[in-house]
Each structure stands twice: as C-alpha cells, then as structure tokens.
Amino acid sequence: MIRSLARPARQYGLQVVILVAIIVTLVIVAPTFRGEAAIYATLERLVLLGIATAGIAVTMIAAELDLSVGSMAVLAGVVAVQLSGLGLVPSIAIATLVGIVLGAAQGWLIAKLGINSLVFTVGTLILLKGAAWIAAGGAPITVTDFTITDPLLMRFWMFSPLSTVAILVLVAVGVFLVWTKWGREIYAIGGSRPEAIAAGVPIRRPMVVAFAIAGACGALAGALASMKGGSVTPDSYSNLVLSCVAAALVGGISLYGGRGDMINIALGVLIVAVLSAGLSAMGMQSFVSELLTGMLLLAVIVIEFVIGRVLGRRKLRRLQFAAAA
Amino acid sequence: MTSELRLLAKNVSKTYGAVRALRDVTFELRAGEVMALLGENGAGKSTIVKVISGLIRPDKGTIEIDGAPADISTSQLSQQAGIAVVQQEYSTVGTMSVAENLVLGQSTAPKWWSRRSLNASARALLDRVGLSDLDPRTPVEDLSVAEMQLVEIARVLARDAKIVIFDEPTAALSDAEIVRVLDVVRRLASEGRSIVYVTHRLGEVFEVADRVTIFRNGQSSEPIAIDQLDVKSVVEKIIGRELGDMYPPVAESLGDVLLEVTDLMAPGLREPVTVSVRAGEILGITGQLGSGTAEFVQTLAGVHPKLAGSVRLNGAEADLRSRRAGIKQGIAYCSADRKRNGIFSGISILRNLSSPWLDRVSTIGVVRTAKEADIAGQTARQFAIDARRMGSSVGTLSGGNQQKVVLGKWIGIQPTVLLVEEPTRGVDVGARAEIYRKLRELCNEGLGIIVSSSDTNEVFGLCDTVATFYRGALTNVRARSEWTEPELVKEVMHRTEAAHAH
Amino acid sequence: MPTDTSTNAATTAAISNVVGTRTRRVDLAKWALPVILLVLVIVAGLTTPGFASFDNLRAILINASIVGIVAVGMTPVTLSGNFFSLGASSSVMLAAVLFIGVFGGTGSLFLALLVTIGVLVAVGVAQGLVVAAGLNPVITTLAAGTIIYGLVTWLSNGAVITPNGADMRWIALTSWFGLPLPIYIFAAYTLVTWFVVERTVVGRRILLIGANRESAKISGTSARTTTVWAFLSMSVGMAVAGIVAGAQLQQIQSNDLPNLTMDTVAAVLVGGTSINGGEGSPLRSAIGAILIVALGNIMLLHGLPTGYRMLGVGLLVVVVVSVLHILRKASLK
C-alpha cells in the first residue's frame, strides 16, 4: 500500500504541500480571499497562464523549450481582434489555427535541423513579435463591436466560459499526453532521446506535435485574453513565457524532459494563480506576486535538486552492490 | 542444402578507405540453431552484424533469407525481414516504465495506451526472460544494469523475430543472470528461431552454441560444430597471427618500484587488487568488458572512487581524490574514449596539447603564448604531429593523430606515471607503431606506464609485464616472457576456476 | 590497393582520415559568416541615403553600446556551456538603480562605482555557485532575475530613481574625437573581455569546459571554479552596462529595459557564439550587437516601422543560428 503511494507522492507531494500551505496562509492573512470569489479569481487566471503553460510544458516534456509562446499569444490576440467582425468563435478559431500552423512549422524545422530549440525560438520570438506589430499597425487595437465579446464576461457560479474552456483544454492535453501513443512518444524523445531513437521512435512527429500544441495553446490563450479584454497592444504578453516556465517548473515539470504530467502542470499553475489572486485580494501590487513566485521557483528547484541527489546516490550504491554480486 | 538455411550471406565485402573490414565473407544460419560468433575486436564481427541488421550496406555480396534473395539494406527492411538485434547500447527510456518501453517504437504499438493492457502484455514478456517479480510499472531508470539488459531482451522478444542477434549480452551480468539469458537463448532456439550469439566469453559459447563461426582479419571460418572444438582450438583459430615488428623491444632492466598498489578495492572490482609498476616498465592490463580493468585504472587516475586499499607513489601515499590532485603528483591519464572525454573537438591542436599544464606556462593568470607554443611544438615534434597545423582544430586530424594529441598533452606535466586505456582504439597501423614506440621511449626515460587494453595482441607485444582480469578480479600477473599469447587469450576469455562461484 | 593490414579497430581510423580535409574547410566557413554579414550590412548601408554619415554611424554605435556591453559580458558564460542569463534585464536595471541612487545620495563617483560593481559581482557569483553546484543555469538566472526585479520594485516602491541633481551627464556626453564616452567604454570592455577569454588561464579554462566538460575535468580543470569565474565576468559587464544606461537615461525605474535580455541573447547568437559552449568570442558578440542595431538603422532610414525591424532581427537570428548549426554538424561527421 505504501509502495503504491510512493510514486504519486514523489511526483506531486511537494507541490500539494506548497499549494495547501499557500491556501491556508492566504485564508488566514487575507480576509477578503474567501469562497466563490476566491475560486473565481483563481480560475480566471487559468485562462492566460494555464493554457499557455500547458503548451510550453509539452515542449519541456520533450526536453525542448518554446520561448516564442508570448509572441504567439500576442500575434493571435491581434489576429482575433482584427477579425472580431467575423464573430467570437470564428475569430478565436482562426487565431488558434494560425498558432497551430506556425507551431508545427517551428517543430518541423527544429527537428529537421536538429537544432537546440532554446536558440531557435529566441529568433522566432522576436520574429513573431515583429509580425504582431505589423499586423496591429504598431498601435493598440480594440474590438470594434463589444457586444461580440459579451458572452465571455458571463459567469456561472465560479466558472466563466473562459475558465471552462481552459479546464477543457488542460484535460484534453493531459489525456493526450498520458493515454495516446503520440503523447508517449513526446515523453520518449524527452526522457532519453538517443535511446528513444535506438528503440525506433521517430523524431519528427513528436516534435511537430509538441510545438504545434505549444503554438495552439499560446495562440488560444492570447486570443481568449485579448477578446475578453477587448483590446491588445503589440507589447502584450511579453512576460508570459517567463511566468509559464516558472509555473511549469514549480509544478514539477523537469527542464530535462520526460517527466511530469498534466496534474503537475495544473498544480504549478494553481500555485501561481492562487498566490497571485490572493495577493491581489490583499491589495498588493503585481510585483509582489512575481517576487514571491521567483523565490518559490528557486526553493522548488533547490529542493528537487537535493532530493534528486539523495536518490541518485542511493541508486548508485544499489547498482554498485549489484555489479559486485 | 541451401534451402535449409535461414540466412545465407555470400561473398560479402566491406571496405573503409584502406581497411578491408570484411573480405569475401560467407556467413550462414540454420533454423533453430544458436550460432556463436567469435573473433577479436576489429576482426569483422561487428561489421557483419551491422550488415545483417541493415545498419550498413556492404560493397559486395548477397543475402538470402529462407532460400530467397532478401533486401535488408536499411534497418527498417531488416526488421521487416524478421531480424532483431539486442544491442550493447541501450534503447530503453529511463523515465518511462518497463511496460511502456516494451512497446516503444514498435510498429505494433497501440494508439491508446491504457496502463492495464500495457501491463498485462508486459507481464507475459517479462515472464519469458525470467523477470517474473518485476513490476511492469517500474521506471526503467530504477532498474539494475542487469535487469535493464533483460528488459532489452524482452523488447526484442515482443517482435517475434525469425533471427535474433545477441551482441555481447552478458558483459554486465552476474552468474545467476547469465544463466537466465542462456535459458532465454535456448528457449528461443527451440521455438525454431535462429540465434547469433556474439561474445568473448568462451564458457558461454560451450554452454549454449550449436555451431561456431570465427572471424579473423575480416575473413570468416567455415561454421564448426561445437562438439568438434575445445577451448584450445578455438583460441588458436581466433589469434593465428604473427607478432610482426610493430612492437619495440621490451625493457632489458627495470628500475625501482614507482607505483605500489595494495589491496585496492573500488566499485566494479570483486576482489582486492595488488600489483606494482617499476620505473621503465610497461604493465599491461587486459580483460574483457566488465572485467574490472577500466575501474582499476580509473581509480588510480582519481576519476573513480577508491573504497579501500593503499596506493603508494614513490613511497608516499597518493592522493586519488581528483584529477587535479593526480596531475599535481605527476599521474597522467588517457581515457578509453577520446571523443567523449579525451579531446576538445572544436579547439585547436595547440590548445588541446596545453590543456593540462596551463599553470606551468602562465604568470599571474596570463598565459605566455610563446612559451605555450614552444612546449606544445616540442611535444608535436616528439609525437610526429605536423607542427604547422597547430592552429587548426583537432577535429581535422585523423584518429591516429588525435590519439597522439591525447597522449602528448601529458608530457607537459612531466609525469611520473602514465595510465592509458585503449591506446590505439580507432588508430591506423602506421600511427599505432609510432604510439608504441613513443610509449617505450617515455618508459626508457624513467616513467612507469600502465596500459589497459582489450586487444590481447597489443598487450602481449608491447608490455613488459601482463596482468589479466576476469569478472572483476585480477587473475594473474606474470612477466611477458612467461606468457604465450594463446595462454593470455584463454585467461581473459575463459577462466575455469571456481573463483567466481561466490 | 587496399593493404593486407590488421583490421584491429581500424575501420574508424580510415573513416576519420577522410574527414580531416572536410573539417578544415568548414572551420573557415564558420568564421567567414559574421564577416559576410558585416559586409552585407555595409553594402546595404552604403546604398541607403543617410547611412554613411558620421552622425548616423555614431548613433548606431551609441545605441549598440549597452546591449553590446551586456552581450560581451554574457559571452564567457555562453562559452562555458552555461547558455545565457535570463535575468540580464533585471541585473542591469539593478546596477543602474544602485549607481544613480548612490551617486545621487553621496555625490561620490568612486563610492557609486564600488557599490554597483560590488553588489552585482556578489549577486553574480551567488548564481555562479548555484549553477556550479549543478542547477540548471537557465532556471537559476530566470529565478534570480525575477527575485531581483521584485526586490528592487519593493524597495523602491516602483518609483523612478533620479540622481537628485548630482551631475552624471558627463559620463554619457563627454566626447573625444566626436565619439561619446559610452562608445569607448564599450570598446574598452570588449577588449578587456577578449583578453581575458583569449589570453588568461581562466578564460582558456572557460573555453575548455564549454568545449568538453569531461575532457576538461580529466585535464585538471575545476568546472566549479571556472563556472563561478564566468559568472563573475558577466556581472562586471552588467554593472558597467547599468552604469552607462543610468548615465544615459538620467533616471531609472524597475520596469525599464524590458527587452534587454532578449536583445542581448540575440546579439550573442548573431555574433556566432555557439550555445553548446567552447566556440565563439566576445568580439563576435560585440559585432553581433552592432549588426543588429545597424540593420534596424537601415530599415529605419528606409522608413520601415518598428515591426519590420523586429521581424528583420528575428529572421536574422533564425538564419544565422540555423546556418551555423548546419556548418557545425557538417564538421562533426
């Protein structure tokens, strides 16, 4: 029994502890952060942060990193707002499609060249940002007919259409990652690429899929957020990628690939979202939550590192004794 | 007669530049038999295996499977033809579970991976390789090396191949696990599959093989039934080559004891090692993969932890905690895999040569480039490396010249002891002779050298004293004059003593 | 005529003999790339009206100096195989805040320099020690950058820091031969860093651990010490850049310089330093910074708005990085 708990504990334990600690602390310290309002505020943050983090986390699982997610978001936002005349759903759908296509193209090029995605996406980050600038005409743009975006502002209990979509997207990506062959291939090329290739796993397909998902998520997040706010500027979402990487890492997705699932992503996003919503309810400025997130990130990676070292040493000792036996 | 053969490779040749890896080789396999493939490193074993598994295309030759010509020119085609290889390099992803790894990359993998169905099919495969108590949900990185090897084998079983090639499957395994592997091999053969068993371990050959094909110098022998062979005759067929004058004459007299190792224990060694090296002596250490030679040398180099025992250098206890400490005491170390940790690929030859002795040519942290170039130039001349190319990247050199750079860089620290692993791996004949000559010269200047090599011919030809290792223990140390080459080969391939029945 | 040689592990040798000649050609090509780009930009510039004027060229150099200094400073970290610092913006901003704050508060240039460089070196070495212990450099610098930003915002209450009347304009405006001080600082800093990387033992070791960490360890180099030195060097660069930025802007706020990190990384990459480490030079990063600014300048002179400039820079990074990668792969075969 204990053995079967060990693995989930190892994978999510730290994050659950942190989340609970934050919630408890906030409930004590912030009298206005309660009940439905609190959950609603948290869930709303899931839209931008959650969806985009899911996308970038998929590339992290593949042992890559898509830094262009923020630029994808702003480009999609601009596209959605410019096309808002077509209606709410079509404009968002087209913007997301742009993200899928661009993301897939990135993934294909990175796989074909065999290049480090960190370096490649620094370039595409700048490139797509420039594209967003041009598409927006260099200035903030707003939705012409606000009635189109009204449905997004509805609220059912603690959910809104946006947070519902966010949750559905997260569930869909989560299922894909763990239950499908294509999803598991992403884990394989992320976990140990040379071994995966030796085993017969193709490289191109999982890379294209991973980056397409990242592009789609980034675009969807940007389109939804922009439509909700009714406007977008070419400078929007430039800090998004750093927040997403932080959320993913806090949640337990490893930068080295092959580890973590949607529960990790969700936990990471929830931790950051709850912290941000709670601090906001306390009247704190946004930099406070960024500061605390940064410290949390450092704490989490140090703890994970130490745990990894301790476990690694134990394994080495076990292997040594096995060889000598 | 031919139609009884599962596989027939005829007149296969493969040449790399000036080297003929395979010369008009004929290789055959019957259905339901275990064919052992023997031969020294570089004799052609791995090349013919690569041809059969589709990794390389031969320059000439035909392949027939079950009597009909077959195209196995790519690994995909080879797999489709029913050929599977259990390689030495692992093909399991550590972060994923055993069950997932068994399905990974297979064309039969399902689209939906439900844990229950994966675990169920894994269970069946694991039972076949004797891993019945292994939980298929275990991540592969938590397994022991031996369990990983067995999972590799189970992976191949999933493919239901007609021909299964095992490439040195037992190098890292304990006795109990070797028994399991041999069981699997026998069971597969009894199912009508053809097994190619590539190994250096003669004991296993005599236990499991039906016939034996021996490779030597790129040529293959006729397959011989195992009951017509004994250890002595096999060894003779494997070496059968004259020494030639590639090796410089051995030392006439040896100096004082330089390095004294007493009861050294380290991870990977099963028994304490005691041996010594004198000034002017080349001590050769030889043994197969997993025999402990690498661990022994690496412990002396300071890159492998020492668990117990004493190592005295010139009478004083040596500090083996790091390479830096080793260098300070004059212990030079050349690793076996220069690509991985011997050379700096994109960096100039000059800077490769000066990498261990930068402190010697610098004042207050600034490198005196003239002095650096001077010493590096001297080394280059000593090792016959073209000094005009000092500024070019070391990657532009041939394998033999790269190896000379790896050795040469240590001259600058004025070493007392030189530890070398696999000194001529990937080195052509001309450079080999130069390297041997240089090692002997260094020795004559008063160095003590330990050469660890899996090439018994090299050890036999070059060294003054030869020590053999087998399965983690030092088995024999004798002056070169007291060995014959067949004895040496037998010692590393086949220890019959009950010493390893622990 | 193939000789009757012993084939003892000689197959790889024969192959590597053939490789030798090919690699030499590729080595040349790799160095040619930044030069080609520079020539292209010069040609494009010469055909653009207004480009070749002294004022314009000077403006390019001035605009390139801050990013250039940070890029040059970051290069040793990249060369050591530790990618880059994602906290560059915050660190440079911190330096500007410290410099303006201390100079404005005490009027002493010496004290301001001491505090700025001292604090940044301390922060940089701390990150270096963490990375040397084994933590991922991308995450470490990301976390550090976020924390620095948060702390500065908190302590400054998000306010704009000004020098309170203390005169620091001379740092940005003093000119010799028509070129203001920041350009000389940029040039001097590039030269010093180049010297450190090319001619000192520490710099050599940085290249070695970047080229092959394992080989370096076997050759007696301490990967830990060398990593810390690389981060120290980068901190000095960030301090200098912050000082120059502060002097130029005459004020600083915690969320200033938002694009600095990416612009710096772009400059290092366009300059051709390999992200895998061991290959590249601070001089190339300086050229990279100038190239990017020059490209933007040419586009501006042609009347293209910001978006096109960004597009151009992004495309430049993608192309340079891809071409260099292909060349490197070819030389490894």
CSV table of N, CA, C and O in Angstrom, one decimal, chain B residues 370-439:
chain,number,residue,atom,x,y,z
B,370,ALA,N,54.0,32.4,-26.1
B,370,ALA,CA,55.2,32.0,-26.7
B,370,ALA,C,55.7,30.7,-26.1
B,370,ALA,O,56.1,29.7,-26.7
B,371,LYS,N,55.7,30.7,-24.8
B,371,LYS,CA,56.2,29.5,-24.0
B,371,LYS,C,55.3,28.3,-24.3
B,371,LYS,O,55.7,27.2,-24.4
B,372,GLU,N,54.0,28.6,-24.3
B,372,GLU,CA,53.0,27.6,-24.6
B,372,GLU,C,53.2,27.0,-25.9
B,372,GLU,O,53.3,25.7,-26.1
B,373,ALA,N,53.4,27.8,-26.9
B,373,ALA,CA,53.7,27.3,-28.3
B,373,ALA,C,55.0,26.5,-28.4
B,373,ALA,O,55.1,25.5,-29.1
B,374,ASP,N,55.9,27.0,-27.6
B,374,ASP,CA,57.2,26.3,-27.6
B,374,ASP,C,57.1,24.8,-27.1
B,374,ASP,O,57.5,23.9,-27.7
B,375,ILE,N,56.5,24.7,-25.9
B,375,ILE,CA,56.4,23.4,-25.3
B,375,ILE,C,55.5,22.5,-26.2
B,375,ILE,O,55.7,21.3,-26.4
B,376,ALA,N,54.4,23.1,-26.6
B,376,ALA,CA,53.5,22.3,-27.5
B,376,ALA,C,54.1,21.9,-28.7
B,376,ALA,O,54.0,20.8,-29.2
B,377,GLY,N,55.0,22.8,-29.3
B,377,GLY,CA,55.7,22.5,-30.5
B,377,GLY,C,56.7,21.3,-30.3
B,377,GLY,O,56.8,20.4,-31.1
B,378,GLN,N,57.4,21.3,-29.1
B,378,GLN,CA,58.3,20.2,-28.8
B,378,GLN,C,57.5,18.9,-28.8
B,378,GLN,O,57.9,17.9,-29.3
B,379,THR,N,56.4,18.9,-28.1
B,379,THR,CA,55.6,17.7,-28.0
B,379,THR,C,55.1,17.2,-29.4
B,379,THR,O,55.2,16.0,-29.7
B,380,ALA,N,54.7,18.2,-30.2
B,380,ALA,CA,54.2,17.8,-31.5
B,380,ALA,C,55.3,17.1,-32.3
B,380,ALA,O,55.1,16.1,-33.0
B,381,ARG,N,56.5,17.7,-32.2
B,381,ARG,CA,57.6,17.1,-32.9
B,381,ARG,C,57.9,15.7,-32.4
B,381,ARG,O,58.1,14.7,-33.1
B,382,GLN,N,57.9,15.5,-31.0
B,382,GLN,CA,58.2,14.2,-30.5
B,382,GLN,C,57.2,13.2,-30.9
B,382,GLN,O,57.5,12.0,-31.0
B,383,PHE,N,56.0,13.6,-31.1
B,383,PHE,CA,54.9,12.7,-31.5
B,383,PHE,C,54.6,12.6,-33.0
B,383,PHE,O,53.6,12.1,-33.4
B,384,ALA,N,55.5,13.3,-33.7
B,384,ALA,CA,55.3,13.3,-35.2
B,384,ALA,C,54.0,13.9,-35.6
B,384,ALA,O,53.3,13.4,-36.5
B,385,ILE,N,53.5,14.9,-34.9
B,385,ILE,CA,52.3,15.6,-35.4
B,385,ILE,C,52.8,16.9,-36.2
B,385,ILE,O,53.7,17.6,-35.7
B,386,ASP,N,52.2,17.1,-37.3
B,386,ASP,CA,52.6,18.2,-38.1
B,386,ASP,C,52.5,19.5,-37.4
B,386,ASP,O,51.4,20.0,-37.2
B,387,ALA,N,53.6,20.1,-37.1
B,387,ALA,CA,53.6,21.3,-36.2
B,387,ALA,C,53.0,22.5,-36.9
B,387,ALA,O,52.5,23.5,-36.3
B,388,ARG,N,52.9,22.5,-38.3
B,388,ARG,CA,52.3,23.6,-39.0
B,388,ARG,C,50.8,23.7,-38.8
B,388,ARG,O,50.2,24.7,-39.0
B,389,ARG,N,50.3,22.6,-38.3
B,389,ARG,CA,48.8,22.6,-38.2
B,389,ARG,C,48.3,22.9,-36.8
B,389,ARG,O,47.2,22.6,-36.4
B,390,MET,N,49.2,23.4,-36.0
B,390,MET,CA,48.9,23.5,-34.5
B,390,MET,C,47.7,24.4,-34.3
B,390,MET,O,47.0,24.3,-33.3
B,391,GLY,N,47.5,25.3,-35.2
B,391,GLY,CA,46.3,26.2,-35.0
B,391,GLY,C,45.0,25.7,-35.5
B,391,GLY,O,44.0,26.2,-35.2
B,392,SER,N,45.1,24.6,-36.3
B,392,SER,CA,43.8,24.0,-36.8
B,392,SER,C,43.1,23.3,-35.7
B,392,SER,O,43.7,22.8,-34.7
B,393,SER,N,41.8,23.1,-35.9
B,393,SER,CA,41.0,22.4,-34.9
B,393,SER,C,41.5,20.9,-34.8
B,393,SER,O,41.8,20.3,-35.9
B,394,VAL,N,41.5,20.3,-33.7
B,394,VAL,CA,41.9,18.9,-33.5
B,394,VAL,C,41.0,18.0,-34.3
B,394,VAL,O,41.4,16.9,-34.6
B,395,GLY,N,39.8,18.4,-34.6
B,395,GLY,CA,38.9,17.6,-35.3
B,395,GLY,C,39.4,17.3,-36.8
B,395,GLY,O,38.9,16.4,-37.4
B,396,THR,N,40.3,18.1,-37.2
B,396,THR,CA,40.8,17.9,-38.6
B,396,THR,C,41.8,16.8,-38.7
B,396,THR,O,42.3,16.4,-39.7
B,397,LEU,N,42.3,16.3,-37.5
B,397,LEU,CA,43.3,15.2,-37.5
B,397,LEU,C,42.6,13.9,-37.7
B,397,LEU,O,41.4,13.7,-37.4
B,398,SER,N,43.4,12.9,-38.2
B,398,SER,CA,42.9,11.6,-38.3
B,398,SER,C,42.9,11.0,-36.9
B,398,SER,O,43.4,11.5,-35.9
B,399,GLY,N,42.2,9.8,-36.7
B,399,GLY,CA,42.1,9.2,-35.4
B,399,GLY,C,43.4,8.9,-34.8
B,399,GLY,O,43.6,9.2,-33.6
B,400,GLY,N,44.4,8.5,-35.6
B,400,GLY,CA,45.7,8.2,-35.0
B,400,GLY,C,46.4,9.4,-34.5
B,400,GLY,O,47.0,9.4,-33.4
B,401,ASN,N,46.3,10.5,-35.2
B,401,ASN,CA,46.9,11.7,-34.8
B,401,ASN,C,46.2,12.3,-33.6
B,401,ASN,O,46.8,12.9,-32.7
B,402,GLN,N,44.9,12.2,-33.5
B,402,GLN,CA,44.1,12.6,-32.4
B,402,GLN,C,44.6,11.9,-31.1
B,402,GLN,O,44.8,12.5,-30.1
B,403,GLN,N,44.8,10.6,-31.3
B,403,GLN,CA,45.3,9.8,-30.2
B,403,GLN,C,46.6,10.3,-29.7
B,403,GLN,O,46.9,10.3,-28.5
B,404,LYS,N,47.5,10.7,-30.7
B,404,LYS,CA,48.8,11.2,-30.3
B,404,LYS,C,48.7,12.5,-29.5
B,404,LYS,O,49.4,12.7,-28.6
B,405,VAL,N,47.7,13.3,-29.9
B,405,VAL,CA,47.5,14.5,-29.1
B,405,VAL,C,47.0,14.2,-27.7
B,405,VAL,O,47.5,14.8,-26.7
B,406,VAL,N,46.1,13.2,-27.6
B,406,VAL,CA,45.6,12.9,-26.3
B,406,VAL,C,46.8,12.4,-25.4
B,406,VAL,O,46.8,12.7,-24.2
B,407,LEU,N,47.7,11.6,-25.9
B,407,LEU,CA,48.8,11.1,-25.2
B,407,LEU,C,49.8,12.3,-24.9
B,407,LEU,O,50.3,12.5,-23.8
B,408,GLY,N,50.1,13.0,-26.0
B,408,GLY,CA,51.1,14.0,-26.0
B,408,GLY,C,50.9,15.1,-25.0
B,408,GLY,O,51.8,15.7,-24.4
B,409,LYS,N,49.6,15.4,-24.7
B,409,LYS,CA,49.4,16.6,-23.8
B,409,LYS,C,49.9,16.4,-22.4
B,409,LYS,O,50.1,17.3,-21.7
B,410,TRP,N,50.1,15.1,-22.1
B,410,TRP,CA,50.5,14.8,-20.7
B,410,TRP,C,52.0,15.0,-20.5
B,410,TRP,O,52.5,15.1,-19.4
B,411,ILE,N,52.8,15.1,-21.6
B,411,ILE,CA,54.2,15.2,-21.5
B,411,ILE,C,54.5,16.5,-20.7
B,411,ILE,O,55.4,16.6,-19.9
B,412,GLY,N,53.7,17.5,-21.0
B,412,GLY,CA,53.9,18.8,-20.4
B,412,GLY,C,53.8,18.9,-18.9
B,412,GLY,O,54.3,19.8,-18.2
B,413,ILE,N,53.2,17.9,-18.2
B,413,ILE,CA,53.1,17.9,-16.8
B,413,ILE,C,54.3,17.2,-16.1
B,413,ILE,O,54.4,17.0,-14.9
B,414,GLN,N,55.2,16.7,-17.0
B,414,GLN,CA,56.4,15.9,-16.5
B,414,GLN,C,55.9,14.8,-15.6
B,414,GLN,O,56.2,14.8,-14.4
B,415,PRO,N,55.2,13.8,-16.2
B,415,PRO,CA,54.6,12.8,-15.4
B,415,PRO,C,55.5,11.8,-14.8
B,415,PRO,O,56.6,11.6,-15.4
B,416,THR,N,55.1,11.1,-13.7
B,416,THR,CA,55.9,10.0,-13.1
B,416,THR,C,55.3,8.7,-13.6
B,416,THR,O,56.0,7.8,-13.9
B,417,VAL,N,53.9,8.7,-13.6
B,417,VAL,CA,53.2,7.5,-14.0
B,417,VAL,C,52.2,7.9,-15.1
B,417,VAL,O,51.6,8.9,-15.0
B,418,LEU,N,52.1,7.1,-16.1
B,418,LEU,CA,51.2,7.3,-17.2
B,418,LEU,C,50.2,6.2,-17.2
B,418,LEU,O,50.6,5.0,-17.3
B,419,LEU,N,48.9,6.5,-17.1
B,419,LEU,CA,47.8,5.5,-17.2
B,419,LEU,C,47.1,5.6,-18.5
B,419,LEU,O,46.6,6.7,-18.8
B,420,VAL,N,47.1,4.6,-19.4
B,420,VAL,CA,46.5,4.7,-20.7
B,420,VAL,C,45.4,3.6,-20.8
B,420,VAL,O,45.7,2.4,-20.6
B,421,GLU,N,44.2,4.0,-21.3
B,421,GLU,CA,43.2,3.0,-21.6
B,421,GLU,C,43.1,2.9,-23.1
B,421,GLU,O,42.9,4.0,-23.8
B,422,GLU,N,43.1,1.8,-23.7
B,422,GLU,CA,42.9,1.6,-25.1
B,422,GLU,C,43.7,2.5,-25.9
B,422,GLU,O,43.2,3.4,-26.6
B,423,PRO,N,45.0,2.4,-25.9
B,423,PRO,CA,45.9,3.4,-26.5
B,423,PRO,C,45.7,3.5,-28.1
B,423,PRO,O,46.1,4.6,-28.6
B,424,THR,N,45.2,2.5,-28.7
B,424,THR,CA,45.2,2.5,-30.2
B,424,THR,C,43.8,2.3,-30.7
B,424,THR,O,43.6,1.8,-31.8
B,425,ARG,N,42.8,2.6,-29.9
B,425,ARG,CA,41.4,2.4,-30.4
B,425,ARG,C,41.1,3.4,-31.6
B,425,ARG,O,41.4,4.6,-31.4
B,426,GLY,N,40.7,2.9,-32.7
B,426,GLY,CA,40.4,3.8,-33.8
B,426,GLY,C,41.6,4.4,-34.4
B,426,GLY,O,41.5,5.5,-35.0
B,427,VAL,N,42.7,3.7,-34.3
B,427,VAL,CA,44.0,4.2,-34.8
B,427,VAL,C,44.5,3.3,-35.9
B,427,VAL,O,44.5,2.1,-35.8
B,428,ASP,N,45.0,3.9,-37.0
B,428,ASP,CA,45.5,3.1,-38.1
B,428,ASP,C,46.9,2.5,-37.8
B,428,ASP,O,47.6,3.0,-36.9
B,429,VAL,N,47.3,1.6,-38.6
B,429,VAL,CA,48.5,0.8,-38.3
B,429,VAL,C,49.8,1.7,-38.1
B,429,VAL,O,50.6,1.5,-37.2
B,430,GLY,N,49.9,2.6,-39.1
B,430,GLY,CA,51.1,3.5,-39.0
B,430,GLY,C,51.2,4.2,-37.7
B,430,GLY,O,52.3,4.2,-37.0
B,431,ALA,N,50.1,4.9,-37.3
B,431,ALA,CA,50.1,5.6,-36.1
B,431,ALA,C,50.3,4.7,-34.9
B,431,ALA,O,50.9,5.1,-33.8
B,432,ARG,N,49.8,3.5,-35.0
B,432,ARG,CA,49.9,2.6,-33.8
B,432,ARG,C,51.4,2.3,-33.5
B,432,ARG,O,51.8,2.4,-32.4
B,433,ALA,N,52.1,2.0,-34.6
B,433,ALA,CA,53.6,1.7,-34.4
B,433,ALA,C,54.2,2.9,-33.7
B,433,ALA,O,55.1,2.8,-32.8
B,434,GLU,N,53.9,4.1,-34.2
B,434,GLU,CA,54.5,5.3,-33.6
B,434,GLU,C,54.2,5.5,-32.1
B,434,GLU,O,55.0,5.8,-31.3
B,435,ILE,N,52.9,5.2,-31.8
B,435,ILE,CA,52.5,5.3,-30.4
B,435,ILE,C,53.2,4.3,-29.5
B,435,ILE,O,53.7,4.7,-28.5
B,436,TYR,N,53.3,3.1,-30.0
B,436,TYR,CA,54.1,2.1,-29.2
B,436,TYR,C,55.5,2.5,-29.0
B,436,TYR,O,56.0,2.4,-27.9
B,437,ARG,N,56.1,3.1,-30.1
B,437,ARG,CA,57.5,3.5,-30.0
B,437,ARG,C,57.6,4.6,-28.9
B,437,ARG,O,58.5,4.6,-28.1
B,438,LYS,N,56.7,5.5,-29.0
B,438,LYS,CA,56.7,6.7,-28.1
B,438,LYS,C,56.5,6.2,-26.6
B,438,LYS,O,57.2,6.7,-25.7
B,439,LEU,N,55.6,5.3,-26.4
B,439,LEU,CA,55.4,4.8,-25.1
B,439,LEU,C,56.7,4.2,-24.5
B,439,LEU,O,57.1,4.4,-23.4
